[in-house]
């Protein structure tokens, strides 16, 4: 049995467990705060062209404006989650909302790429203060019998919020100005701030040990290095000096982090010995894979909608909504199902359903079939992800004691970020490779310049087709069909990954709901 010296305490003014009305207000407050963070991850993707033109910036600079937010967020999740546990979760959430809101205002008013980069990095800091605390507030406040349902709502927002945020962002870009994108997070922050001050209880953990500064620094370096590789490897090249340097630094810091945390044991930022427990290990692996596949699917779907079907960015985001809505609905159903049949069968059912969705998309997709050829697979994929995410999140948070819920939530979030970066890199690479191999055999008779452009990607081929005269329709059809061939390769790879995950969960999945086993810990009622 592992022990930990962190003890959950209520701050002055506690009046017992919150009633049902206040619990609903707490859940709404943290969900709105989470939505602000999640929507900002993907929102700027729809404004890349606008930023490049207005700032006179290169594509690489624009991508850094987008990626610096995710990189900063992922790097600081574990350290700031732990700081929130110690200093007070409500205070950390309020401070994070303030930093995030101010950074969003500055980004919306930025007149140069440099100012935008700084503002986005600051927003990432604020997001890292917010995201782990939102889940930690739920796990430390809600009674055990209601916690699963609340976590289901949280996972639904975390899973579907990115797509919803992208839709609202695309709508704002189409009907107004791209800078209005920042209105959404600012409004959400103001709502969350008012509700947090009014409803969220103050709670924190006390510890007999000093803060693990070395572990925090090592974790940040490891996360930055490895996510940088996944984000920049496809663009710079996997053997480029910057990529290899980041990989070496990330791996060295990761190994150092594990060694240091094993030495610190109960005083560690994250006691890595807990990964011996089935619940924590299975929940982490499941979230890593599921979010990786989800992110990879988004990379595949957008060019299909825009380059193959010829849809606008707004219509493309609307097309994703059925999958997002299905995911959010099943995230709410998952806790009841897990309570009835167990976490492992629920996770296995979700993984199986997601795998079926991928297989359907691989089997049915066609240029002529259009959107309806992939809709059944999207719905199955969304339902499967919703079923698997909630019990996985519960497994992670339930494996760490009450005094470490900020760290548990941060671990959950870091796993999601790694999965997202990994899925985009791998499935995106598979799609690109499959497309290039397929189109090479379809370019006979196409002028050399247009053929070379078409090999770069389906969007490039669509643009080149307009200038190739009578060869245009032939080139367009070749590019679209080649994209479908690459799509199928990526989908079948996803099926194989989900099959391996299903086997792992069947053999090593959690049994009964994880509970904290630390006999030295006590849970106090949150304060009003």
XYZ file of C-alpha atoms in Angstrom:
528
model
C 0.000 0.000 0.000
C 1.358 3.399 -1.005
C 1.061 6.337 1.304
C 1.051 10.023 0.547
C 1.330 12.856 3.011
C -1.042 15.235 1.198
C -4.248 15.803 3.144
C -7.375 17.431 1.689
C -8.623 20.300 3.833
C -11.471 22.779 3.630
C -10.689 26.450 3.776
C -12.436 28.564 6.439
C -16.160 28.984 6.085
C -17.131 25.437 5.238
C -20.847 24.626 5.592
C -20.997 20.998 4.603
C -21.583 19.321 1.295
C -23.105 21.668 -1.349
C -26.777 21.083 -2.127
C -28.041 19.956 -5.545
C -28.627 23.490 -6.789
C -25.129 24.613 -5.911
C -23.606 21.469 -7.387
C -25.295 22.288 -10.693
C -23.895 25.822 -10.538
C -20.414 24.449 -9.832
C -20.643 22.056 -12.774
C -21.816 24.820 -15.115
C -19.019 27.130 -13.942
C -16.200 24.641 -14.528
C -17.739 23.472 -17.822
C -17.890 27.031 -19.158
C -14.288 27.608 -18.048
C -13.217 24.375 -19.745
C -15.087 25.325 -22.926
C -13.120 28.592 -23.114
C -9.835 26.671 -22.981
C -10.847 23.895 -25.387
C -12.417 26.243 -27.949
C -9.181 28.229 -28.106
C -7.162 25.138 -29.022
C -8.762 24.807 -32.453
C -10.440 28.184 -32.998
C -7.539 29.939 -34.740
C -7.199 27.146 -37.311
C -9.987 28.737 -39.349
C -8.177 32.116 -39.477
C -4.743 31.039 -40.735
C -5.049 32.816 -44.083
C -6.389 36.002 -42.489
C -3.485 36.193 -40.008
C -0.888 35.533 -42.703
C -2.239 38.390 -44.836
C -2.802 40.925 -42.042
C 0.503 40.331 -40.262
C 2.531 39.674 -43.415
C 3.610 36.443 -41.696
C 4.930 33.192 -43.130
C 3.017 29.942 -42.807
C 5.544 28.745 -40.218
C 4.927 31.841 -38.084
C 1.171 31.369 -38.338
C 1.517 27.742 -37.257
C 3.607 28.848 -34.279
C 0.885 31.307 -33.277
C -1.485 28.318 -33.194
C 0.892 25.766 -31.666
C 2.509 27.943 -28.969
C -0.778 27.888 -27.067
C -0.954 24.091 -27.018
C 2.750 23.754 -26.238
C 2.595 26.129 -23.251
C -0.618 24.563 -21.998
C 0.751 21.014 -22.109
C 4.102 21.950 -20.533
C 2.584 23.627 -17.469
C -0.377 21.340 -16.735
C 1.354 19.104 -14.177
C 3.242 21.858 -12.284
C 0.274 24.237 -12.112
C -2.140 21.429 -11.256
C 0.055 20.634 -8.252
C 0.336 24.316 -7.314
C -3.455 24.578 -7.413
C -3.760 21.657 -5.005
C -1.480 23.417 -2.510
C -2.488 27.077 -2.811
C -6.212 26.560 -3.295
C -8.203 25.439 -6.309
C -10.707 28.280 -6.363
C -7.988 30.919 -6.195
C -6.021 29.213 -8.961
C -9.120 28.976 -11.150
C -9.957 32.662 -10.658
C -6.363 33.699 -11.370
C -6.199 31.467 -14.442
C -9.424 32.917 -15.831
C -8.005 36.412 -15.314
C -4.740 35.631 -17.125
C -6.553 33.824 -19.917
C -9.117 36.599 -20.383
C -6.535 39.401 -20.523
C -4.364 37.408 -22.944
C -7.368 36.818 -25.198
C -8.171 40.546 -25.267
C -4.541 41.364 -26.155
C -4.577 38.726 -28.913
C -7.774 40.179 -30.341
C -6.182 43.651 -30.493
C -2.712 42.517 -31.659
C -1.251 44.397 -34.624
C 1.805 42.212 -35.184
C 2.692 38.523 -35.213
C 5.112 39.075 -32.331
C 2.427 40.481 -30.041
C 0.089 37.680 -31.058
C 2.727 35.051 -30.207
C 3.265 36.530 -26.723
C -0.488 36.787 -26.124
C -1.085 33.193 -27.199
C 1.733 31.955 -24.958
C 0.224 33.872 -22.027
C -3.182 32.381 -22.851
C -1.548 28.952 -22.673
C -0.310 29.749 -19.160
C -3.806 30.790 -18.128
C -5.286 27.679 -19.723
C -2.835 25.476 -17.788
C -4.067 27.122 -14.573
C -7.705 26.510 -15.536
C -7.904 23.096 -17.169
C -6.675 20.741 -14.416
C -8.524 22.697 -11.740
C -11.897 22.321 -13.478
C -11.768 18.540 -13.128
C -10.141 18.706 -9.672
C -13.043 20.860 -8.431
C -15.476 18.151 -9.567
C -13.581 15.242 -8.006
C -12.999 17.067 -4.719
C -16.505 18.561 -4.403
C -19.111 16.153 -5.771
C -20.303 13.260 -3.580
C -19.168 9.874 -4.834
C -22.630 8.861 -6.055
C -22.856 11.973 -8.285
C -19.228 12.254 -9.314
C -19.448 9.926 -12.305
C -22.255 11.905 -13.918
C -20.376 15.176 -13.391
C -17.201 13.710 -14.898
C -19.314 12.542 -17.831
C -20.389 16.133 -18.480
C -16.767 17.297 -18.165
C -15.489 14.685 -20.639
C -18.295 15.532 -23.057
C -17.272 19.195 -23.031
C -13.581 18.267 -23.314
C -14.239 15.917 -26.222
C -16.837 17.852 -28.191
C -15.928 21.371 -27.139
C -13.127 21.678 -29.676
C -15.452 20.942 -32.576
C -18.130 23.264 -31.202
C -15.520 25.992 -30.715
C -14.273 25.534 -34.256
C -17.835 25.846 -35.588
C -18.489 29.068 -33.682
C -15.087 30.425 -34.756
C -15.768 29.647 -38.408
C -19.174 31.305 -38.108
C -17.608 34.469 -36.667
C -14.968 34.546 -39.427
C -17.602 34.136 -42.140
C -20.108 36.707 -40.857
C -17.772 39.204 -39.194
C -14.010 39.678 -38.788
C -11.435 37.058 -37.768
C -10.559 39.090 -34.684
C -14.057 38.437 -33.381
C -12.806 34.898 -32.708
C -11.548 36.146 -29.374
C -14.980 37.376 -28.342
C -16.048 33.789 -27.658
C -13.341 32.931 -25.072
C -13.623 36.372 -23.445
C -17.382 36.016 -22.989
C -16.965 32.476 -21.669
C -14.267 33.649 -19.251
C -16.483 36.433 -17.874
C -19.384 34.030 -17.332
C -17.117 31.433 -15.711
C -15.451 34.051 -13.510
C -18.736 35.342 -12.098
C -20.044 31.818 -11.488
C -16.756 30.652 -9.967
C -16.614 33.495 -7.449
C -20.247 32.890 -6.516
C -20.503 29.093 -6.501
C -17.199 27.175 -6.514
C -16.046 26.154 -3.017
C -12.543 26.846 -1.782
C -10.471 23.720 -1.174
C -6.826 22.808 -1.060
C -4.420 20.152 0.139
C -1.727 20.399 2.776
C 1.504 18.453 2.442
C 4.391 17.632 4.748
C 6.776 17.882 1.792
C 8.181 20.809 -0.144
C 6.980 21.403 -3.675
C 8.798 19.169 -6.174
C 10.457 21.943 -8.206
C 12.922 19.610 -9.939
C 10.147 17.258 -10.992
C 8.095 20.190 -12.282
C 10.993 21.474 -14.415
C 11.818 18.027 -15.772
C 8.177 17.352 -16.659
C 7.910 20.695 -18.496
C 11.063 20.059 -20.529
C 9.959 16.516 -21.372
C 6.502 17.627 -22.525
C 7.815 20.581 -24.554
C 10.493 18.474 -26.244
C 8.260 15.564 -27.199
C 5.258 17.617 -28.325
C 7.579 19.906 -30.324
C 8.813 16.826 -32.177
C 5.267 15.710 -32.964
C 4.177 19.183 -34.078
C 7.273 20.195 -36.038
C 8.573 16.831 -37.275
C 6.223 16.628 -40.282
C 7.061 20.239 -41.283
C 10.806 20.414 -40.568
C 11.586 16.756 -41.245
C 12.046 13.956 -38.735
C 15.842 14.050 -39.085
C 16.227 17.842 -38.983
C 18.658 19.094 -36.280
C 15.910 20.950 -34.380
C 13.700 17.846 -34.378
C 16.463 15.522 -33.190
C 17.604 18.005 -30.530
C 14.072 18.338 -29.180
C 13.651 14.553 -29.209
C 16.889 14.036 -27.286
C 16.003 16.724 -24.740
C 12.467 15.396 -24.313
C 13.551 11.798 -23.853
C 16.391 12.720 -21.469
C 14.080 14.886 -19.373
C 11.387 12.190 -19.400
C 13.816 9.532 -18.171
C 15.178 11.966 -15.614
C 11.655 12.757 -14.430
C 10.837 9.074 -13.842
C 14.130 8.480 -12.005
C 13.677 11.587 -9.844
C 10.060 10.794 -8.978
C 11.006 7.236 -7.978
C 13.610 8.722 -5.658
C 11.150 11.253 -4.179
C 8.467 8.579 -3.685
C 5.700 10.060 -1.485
C 7.123 13.586 -1.943
C 6.988 13.329 -5.746
C 5.034 15.637 -8.019
C 3.594 12.463 -9.574
C 4.264 9.126 -7.897
C 5.063 7.070 -10.994
C 4.726 3.850 -8.985
C 0.961 4.356 -9.252
C 1.155 3.308 -12.893
C 1.467 -0.253 -11.616
C -2.231 -0.001 -10.839
C -4.474 -1.214 -13.627
C -6.935 1.649 -13.405
C -4.387 4.434 -13.833
C -2.408 2.679 -16.563
C -5.472 1.585 -18.544
C -7.210 4.948 -18.242
C -4.100 6.810 -19.417
C -3.441 4.508 -22.380
C -7.101 4.606 -23.429
C -7.266 8.403 -23.392
C -3.951 8.639 -25.248
C -5.183 6.388 -28.058
C -8.775 7.644 -28.243
C -7.799 11.305 -28.378
C -5.027 10.503 -30.835
C -7.474 8.819 -33.183
C -10.004 11.649 -32.768
C -7.431 14.296 -33.635
C -6.135 12.261 -36.549
C -9.675 11.832 -37.877
C -10.164 15.617 -37.818
C -6.983 16.021 -39.890
C -8.458 13.614 -42.453
C -12.015 14.945 -42.436
C -11.347 18.613 -43.125
C -9.507 18.169 -46.441
C -12.163 15.628 -47.459
C -14.915 18.166 -46.883
C -13.061 21.111 -48.412
C -10.920 19.658 -51.212
C -12.941 16.595 -52.209
C -16.479 17.849 -51.591
C -15.665 21.517 -52.183
C -17.289 22.772 -48.980
C -16.507 25.987 -47.111
C -14.791 26.025 -43.727
C -18.068 26.801 -41.975
C -19.970 24.000 -43.698
C -17.092 21.625 -42.924
C -17.336 22.373 -39.213
C -21.121 21.930 -39.346
C -20.491 18.489 -40.865
C -18.484 17.515 -37.783
C -21.263 18.412 -35.370
C -23.129 15.052 -35.498
C -19.985 13.289 -34.262
C -19.441 15.895 -31.528
C -23.057 15.795 -30.342
C -23.088 11.986 -30.290
C -19.860 12.019 -28.287
C -21.264 14.444 -25.722
C -24.488 12.426 -25.331
C -22.728 9.100 -24.774
C -20.278 10.742 -22.350
C -23.319 11.437 -20.173
C -24.636 7.884 -20.575
C -21.293 6.215 -19.815
C -21.335 6.688 -15.985
C -24.707 4.932 -15.669
C -23.549 2.093 -17.898
C -20.269 1.758 -15.995
C -22.149 1.669 -12.678
C -24.351 -1.119 -14.005
C -21.906 -3.367 -15.894
C -18.495 -2.106 -14.766
C -15.807 0.234 -16.092
C -13.944 -2.388 -18.131
C -16.955 -3.568 -20.206
C -18.000 0.045 -20.787
C -14.524 1.019 -21.997
C -14.338 -2.107 -24.166
C -17.743 -1.357 -25.704
C -16.695 2.196 -26.501
C -13.396 1.127 -28.039
C -15.148 -1.545 -30.115
C -17.735 0.938 -31.355
C -15.031 3.456 -32.271
C -13.149 0.756 -34.166
C -16.335 -0.160 -36.037
C -16.754 3.508 -36.940
C -13.256 3.652 -38.407
C -13.879 0.471 -40.373
C -17.150 1.861 -41.744
C -15.403 5.026 -42.876
C -12.709 2.961 -44.597
C -15.202 0.651 -46.321
C -17.894 3.129 -47.361
C -15.997 6.319 -48.228
C -16.135 7.388 -51.867
C -15.928 10.554 -53.914
C -19.378 10.041 -55.396
C -20.946 8.938 -52.090
C -19.899 12.212 -50.451
C -20.878 13.036 -46.887
C -23.433 10.249 -46.499
C -20.744 7.644 -47.188
C -18.881 8.611 -44.008
C -21.723 9.728 -41.720
C -22.465 6.249 -40.248
C -18.801 5.833 -39.353
C -18.641 9.301 -37.799
C -21.665 8.578 -35.610
C -20.262 5.237 -34.451
C -16.893 6.855 -33.792
C -18.440 9.645 -31.714
C -20.554 7.212 -29.681
C -17.577 4.958 -29.008
C -15.353 7.797 -27.893
C -17.982 9.112 -25.503
C -18.400 5.703 -23.884
C -14.662 5.143 -23.445
C -13.567 8.613 -22.288
C -15.639 8.994 -19.120
C -14.642 5.729 -17.366
C -11.035 6.335 -18.435
C -11.064 9.772 -16.810
C -12.680 8.337 -13.669
C -10.002 5.627 -13.555
C -7.240 8.250 -13.573
C -8.757 10.616 -11.014
C -9.833 7.728 -8.775
C -6.289 6.329 -8.676
C -4.818 9.399 -6.967
C -5.788 10.581 -3.465
C -7.998 13.627 -2.771
C -5.014 15.839 -1.992
C -3.542 15.147 -5.446
C -6.615 15.788 -7.589
C -5.015 18.759 -9.353
C -2.151 16.473 -10.374
C -4.580 13.700 -11.356
C -6.545 16.101 -13.524
C -3.349 17.476 -15.056
C -2.179 13.946 -15.871
C -5.510 13.343 -17.573
C -5.062 16.546 -19.602
C -1.417 15.907 -20.512
C -2.391 12.469 -21.774
C -5.032 14.055 -24.002
C -2.557 16.611 -25.372
C 0.039 13.933 -26.141
C -2.588 11.788 -27.802
C -3.771 14.704 -29.926
C -0.267 15.584 -31.105
C 0.596 11.941 -31.752
C -2.603 11.250 -33.689
C -2.233 14.327 -35.900
C 1.393 13.458 -36.690
C 0.890 9.747 -37.399
C -2.486 9.661 -39.146
C -1.613 12.828 -41.044
C 1.622 11.219 -42.230
C -0.189 8.033 -43.260
C -2.735 10.033 -45.232
C -0.049 12.078 -47.004
C 2.019 9.003 -47.845
C -0.981 7.085 -49.119
C -2.093 10.046 -51.232
C 1.321 10.492 -52.866
C 1.671 6.797 -53.673
C -1.830 6.661 -55.147
C -1.604 9.786 -57.284
C 1.733 8.875 -58.857
C -0.015 6.277 -61.036
C -2.787 8.669 -62.087
C -0.797 11.562 -63.531
C -0.016 10.196 -67.019
C -0.684 12.903 -69.579
C -0.875 15.688 -66.993
C 1.553 18.614 -67.626
C 4.697 18.256 -65.506
C 4.237 21.450 -63.498
C 0.650 20.644 -62.578
C 1.596 17.047 -61.767
C 4.379 18.167 -59.410
C 1.986 20.547 -57.661
C -0.648 17.818 -57.335
C 1.840 15.528 -55.580
C 2.153 18.055 -52.731
C -1.418 17.455 -51.525
C -5.046 17.336 -52.516
C -5.620 21.057 -51.848
C -2.672 21.903 -54.114
C -4.081 19.601 -56.790
C -7.492 21.290 -56.655
C -5.834 24.690 -57.108
C -3.628 23.420 -59.964
C -6.584 21.851 -61.763
C -8.067 25.294 -62.455
C -5.072 26.213 -64.607
C -4.544 23.023 -66.611
C -7.245 23.567 -69.235
C -8.754 20.340 -70.597
C -6.662 18.289 -68.162
C -8.340 19.976 -65.186
C -11.237 17.546 -64.636
C -8.908 14.561 -65.024
C -6.409 15.980 -62.520
C -9.161 16.852 -60.057
C -10.666 13.381 -60.216
C -7.232 11.767 -59.809
C -6.490 13.889 -56.732
C -9.856 13.217 -55.125
C -9.655 9.464 -55.671
C -6.048 9.382 -54.451
C -7.112 11.204 -51.292
C -9.774 8.538 -50.693
C -7.105 5.850 -51.120
C -4.888 7.587 -48.546
C -7.942 8.030 -46.302
C -8.600 4.294 -46.324
C -5.002 3.550 -45.394
C -5.211 5.904 -42.413
C -8.575 4.481 -41.316
C -7.354 0.880 -41.391
C -4.314 1.890 -39.355
C -6.721 3.396 -36.820
C -8.719 0.148 -36.757
C -5.532 -1.790 -35.988
C -4.638 0.601 -33.158
C -8.131 0.373 -31.659
C -7.981 -3.429 -31.910
C -4.726 -3.474 -29.946
C -6.250 -1.122 -27.361
C -9.322 -3.355 -27.033
C -7.130 -6.366 -26.329
C -5.160 -4.398 -23.732
C -8.301 -3.193 -21.950
C -9.827 -6.688 -22.016
C -6.727 -8.128 -20.353
C -5.652 -5.269 -18.090
C -8.707 -3.022 -17.712
C -9.885 -1.755 -14.331
C -12.187 -3.889 -12.240
C -14.148 -2.113 -9.546
C -14.044 1.697 -9.568
C -10.687 2.922 -8.375
C -10.573 4.366 -4.905
C -7.859 6.116 -3.013
C -6.189 3.691 -0.652
C -4.201 6.095 1.431
C -5.255 5.537 5.015
C -3.543 8.739 6.134
C -5.845 10.931 4.085
C -9.151 12.433 5.029
C -11.598 14.346 2.883
C -13.115 17.488 4.277
C -16.261 19.178 3.089
C -15.627 22.008 0.646
C -16.113 25.556 1.833
C -18.817 27.867 0.632
